[in-house]
CSV table of C-alpha atoms in Angstrom, one decimal:
chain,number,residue,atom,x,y,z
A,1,UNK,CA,-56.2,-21.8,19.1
A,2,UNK,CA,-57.7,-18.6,17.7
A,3,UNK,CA,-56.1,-16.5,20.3
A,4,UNK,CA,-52.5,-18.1,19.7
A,5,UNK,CA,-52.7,-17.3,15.9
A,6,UNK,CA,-53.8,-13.4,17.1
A,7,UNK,CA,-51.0,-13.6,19.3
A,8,UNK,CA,-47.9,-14.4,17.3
A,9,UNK,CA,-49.3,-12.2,14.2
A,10,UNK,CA,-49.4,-9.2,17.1
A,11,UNK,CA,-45.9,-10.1,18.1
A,12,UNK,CA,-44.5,-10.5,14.5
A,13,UNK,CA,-45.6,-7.1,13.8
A,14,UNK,CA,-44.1,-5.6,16.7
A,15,UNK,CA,-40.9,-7.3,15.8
A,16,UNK,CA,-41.5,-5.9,12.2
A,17,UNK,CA,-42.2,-2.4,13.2
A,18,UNK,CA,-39.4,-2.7,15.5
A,19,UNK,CA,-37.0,-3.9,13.1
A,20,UNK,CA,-37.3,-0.8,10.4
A,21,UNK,CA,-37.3,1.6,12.7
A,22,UNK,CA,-33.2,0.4,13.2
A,23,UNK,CA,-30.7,2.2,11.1
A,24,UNK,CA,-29.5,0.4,7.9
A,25,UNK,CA,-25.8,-0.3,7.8
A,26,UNK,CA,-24.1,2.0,4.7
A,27,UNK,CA,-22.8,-1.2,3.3
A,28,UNK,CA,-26.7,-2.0,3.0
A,29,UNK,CA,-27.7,1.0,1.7
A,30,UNK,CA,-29.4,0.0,-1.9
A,31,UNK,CA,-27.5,2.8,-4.1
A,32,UNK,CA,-29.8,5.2,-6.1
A,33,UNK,CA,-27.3,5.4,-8.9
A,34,UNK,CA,-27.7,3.2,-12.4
A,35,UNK,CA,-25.2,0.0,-12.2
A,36,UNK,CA,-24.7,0.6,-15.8
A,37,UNK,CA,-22.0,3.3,-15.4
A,38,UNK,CA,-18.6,3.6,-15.0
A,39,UNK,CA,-17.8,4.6,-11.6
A,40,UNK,CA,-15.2,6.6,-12.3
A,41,UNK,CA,-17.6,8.2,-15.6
A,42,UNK,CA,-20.5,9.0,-13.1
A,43,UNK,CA,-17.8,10.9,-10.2
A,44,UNK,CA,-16.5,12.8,-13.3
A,45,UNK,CA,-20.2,14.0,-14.3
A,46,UNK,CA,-21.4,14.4,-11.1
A,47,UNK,CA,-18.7,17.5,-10.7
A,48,UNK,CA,-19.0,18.0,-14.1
A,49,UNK,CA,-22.6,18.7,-13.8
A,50,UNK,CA,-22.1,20.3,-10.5
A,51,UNK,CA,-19.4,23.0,-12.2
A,52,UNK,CA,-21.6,23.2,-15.1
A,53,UNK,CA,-24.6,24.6,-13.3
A,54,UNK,CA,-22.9,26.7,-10.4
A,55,UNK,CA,-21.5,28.2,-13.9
A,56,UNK,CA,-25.2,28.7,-15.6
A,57,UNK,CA,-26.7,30.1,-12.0
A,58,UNK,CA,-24.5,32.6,-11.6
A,59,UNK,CA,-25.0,33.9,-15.3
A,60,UNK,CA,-28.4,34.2,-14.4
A,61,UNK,CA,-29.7,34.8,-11.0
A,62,UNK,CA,-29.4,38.1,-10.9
A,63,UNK,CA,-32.0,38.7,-13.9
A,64,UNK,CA,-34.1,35.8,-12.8
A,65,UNK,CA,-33.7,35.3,-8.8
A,66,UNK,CA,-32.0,32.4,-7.4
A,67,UNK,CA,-34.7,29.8,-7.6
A,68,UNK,CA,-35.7,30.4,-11.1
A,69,UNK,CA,-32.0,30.2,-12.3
A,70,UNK,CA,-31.7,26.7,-10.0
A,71,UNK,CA,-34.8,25.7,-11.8
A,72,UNK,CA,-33.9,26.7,-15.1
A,73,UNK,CA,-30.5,25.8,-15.4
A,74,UNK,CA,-31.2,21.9,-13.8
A,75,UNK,CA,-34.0,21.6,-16.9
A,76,UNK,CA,-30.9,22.7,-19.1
A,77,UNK,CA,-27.1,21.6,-17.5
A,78,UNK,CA,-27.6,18.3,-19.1
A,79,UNK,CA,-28.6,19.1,-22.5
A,80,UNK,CA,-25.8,20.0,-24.5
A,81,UNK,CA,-23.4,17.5,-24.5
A,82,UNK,CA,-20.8,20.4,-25.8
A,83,UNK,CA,-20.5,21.7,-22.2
A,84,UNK,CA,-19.1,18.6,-21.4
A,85,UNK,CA,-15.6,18.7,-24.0
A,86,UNK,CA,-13.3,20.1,-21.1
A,87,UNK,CA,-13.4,16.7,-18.7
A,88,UNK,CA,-11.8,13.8,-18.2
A,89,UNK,CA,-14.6,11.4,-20.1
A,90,UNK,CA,-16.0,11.7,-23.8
A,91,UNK,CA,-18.9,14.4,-24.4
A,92,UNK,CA,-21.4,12.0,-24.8
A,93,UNK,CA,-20.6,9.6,-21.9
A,94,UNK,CA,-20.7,13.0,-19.3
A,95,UNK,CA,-23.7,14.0,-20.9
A,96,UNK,CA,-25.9,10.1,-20.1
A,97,UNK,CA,-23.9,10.4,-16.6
A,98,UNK,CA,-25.0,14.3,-15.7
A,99,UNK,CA,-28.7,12.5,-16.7
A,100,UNK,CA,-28.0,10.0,-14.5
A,101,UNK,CA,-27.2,12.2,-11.5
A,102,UNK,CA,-29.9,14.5,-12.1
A,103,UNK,CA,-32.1,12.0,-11.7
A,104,UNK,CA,-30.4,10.4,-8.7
A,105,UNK,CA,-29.2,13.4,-6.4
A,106,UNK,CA,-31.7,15.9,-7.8
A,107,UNK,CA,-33.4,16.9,-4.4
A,108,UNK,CA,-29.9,17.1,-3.2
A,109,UNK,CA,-29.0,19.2,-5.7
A,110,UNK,CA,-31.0,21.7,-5.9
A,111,UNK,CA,-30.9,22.2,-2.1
A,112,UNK,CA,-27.4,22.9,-1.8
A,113,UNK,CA,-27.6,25.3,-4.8
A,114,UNK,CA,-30.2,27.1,-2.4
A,115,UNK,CA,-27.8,27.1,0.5
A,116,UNK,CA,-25.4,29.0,-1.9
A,117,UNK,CA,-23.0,26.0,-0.8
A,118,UNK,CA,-19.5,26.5,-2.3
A,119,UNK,CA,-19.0,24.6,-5.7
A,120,UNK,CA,-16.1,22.1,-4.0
A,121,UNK,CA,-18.3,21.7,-1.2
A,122,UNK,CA,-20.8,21.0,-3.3
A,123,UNK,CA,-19.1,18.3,-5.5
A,124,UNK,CA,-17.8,16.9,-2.0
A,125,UNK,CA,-21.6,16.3,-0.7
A,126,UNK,CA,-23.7,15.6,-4.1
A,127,UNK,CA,-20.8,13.3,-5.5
A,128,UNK,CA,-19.8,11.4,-2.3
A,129,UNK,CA,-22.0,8.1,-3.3
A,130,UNK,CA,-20.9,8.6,-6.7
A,131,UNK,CA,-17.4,8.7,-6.3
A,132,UNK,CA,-17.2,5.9,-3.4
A,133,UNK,CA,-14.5,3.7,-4.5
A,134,UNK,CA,-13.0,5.9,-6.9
A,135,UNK,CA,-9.5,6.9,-6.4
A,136,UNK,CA,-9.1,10.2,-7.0
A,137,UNK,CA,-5.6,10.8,-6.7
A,138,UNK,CA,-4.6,8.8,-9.6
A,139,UNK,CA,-6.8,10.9,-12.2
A,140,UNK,CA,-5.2,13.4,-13.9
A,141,UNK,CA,-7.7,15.8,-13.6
A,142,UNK,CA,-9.9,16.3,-10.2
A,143,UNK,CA,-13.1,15.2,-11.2
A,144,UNK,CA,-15.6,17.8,-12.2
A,145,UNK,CA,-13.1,20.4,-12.8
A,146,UNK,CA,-12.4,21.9,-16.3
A,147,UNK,CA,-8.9,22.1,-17.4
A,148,UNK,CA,-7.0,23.8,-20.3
A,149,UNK,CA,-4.0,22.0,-22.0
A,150,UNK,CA,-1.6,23.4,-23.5
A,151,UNK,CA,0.7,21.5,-26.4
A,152,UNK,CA,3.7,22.3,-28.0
A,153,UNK,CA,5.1,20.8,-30.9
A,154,UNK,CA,2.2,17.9,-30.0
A,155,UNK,CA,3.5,17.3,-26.4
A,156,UNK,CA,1.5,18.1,-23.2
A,157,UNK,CA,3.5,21.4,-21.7
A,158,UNK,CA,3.1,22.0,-18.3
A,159,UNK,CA,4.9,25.7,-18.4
A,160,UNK,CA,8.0,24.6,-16.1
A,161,UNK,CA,10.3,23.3,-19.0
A,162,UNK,CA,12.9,26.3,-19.5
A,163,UNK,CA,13.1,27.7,-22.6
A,164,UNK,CA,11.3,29.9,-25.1
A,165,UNK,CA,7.6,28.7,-26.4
């Protein structure tokens, strides 16, 4: 009896150790990112945080070296949620998301930024989980990318109306 009960625990084991060695299905995949959130407010401030810092390295890597300005600027992209006014979400809502995706993609992050990966390239890779499901051709703005308005007489002007401003 002894030997039977050795037996079958060896074999579940095998069929254990077997078993997650086997790929898990993406639709499986347990997502690293807070369920809290918006969707479409964690794809806006995972570009938003990716534009912010590409912005804040390149300030500073010359005087500091690449790896310190990485370092530096991850420790800082998230705190002030006035770097945030130029998206498509609310200051303060960027800001909790950019915290959110630090602490989610952060390994991610900073090794792209140390592949001197391009910033669209960037957002496309870091923001992919974040911005599954999201439909980005009906935003008005791409996520993650800052954009200027300009109004006159309190209407949105695009600059292709003839006439004089």
């Amino acid at each position: 009896m002894r030997a039977r009960g050795h037996r079958a625990v060896a074999v579940l084991c095998l069929v254990l150790a077997f078993s997650a060695t086997l790929p898990i299905p993406a639709h499986a995949k347990k997502s690293r990112l807070p369920k809290r959130f918006d969707r479409d407010v964690l794809c806006d401030a995972c570009g938003a945080t990716v534009v912010e810092l590409d912005v804040m390295i390149t300030k500073t890597e010359k005087k500091k070296g690449r790896g310190a300005a990485i370092a530096d600027a991850m420790d800082a992209v998230c705190d002030d949620v006035y770097r945030f006014t130029a998206y498509d979400f609310p200051p303060p809502k960027i800001q909790k998301g950019c915290f959110a995706i630090l602490e989610a993609f952060a390994d991610e992050i900073e090794t792209t930024f140390v592949k001197r990966v391009s910033v669209e390239d960037a957002k496309h890779g870091v923001c992919a989980e974040a911005c599954e499901g999201v439909d980005q051709e009906t935003k008005k703005k791409t996520s993650g990318t800052a954009v200027e308005e300009t109004y006159v007489d309190g209407a949105p002007y695009d600059g292709t109306a003839d006439g004089e401003l």
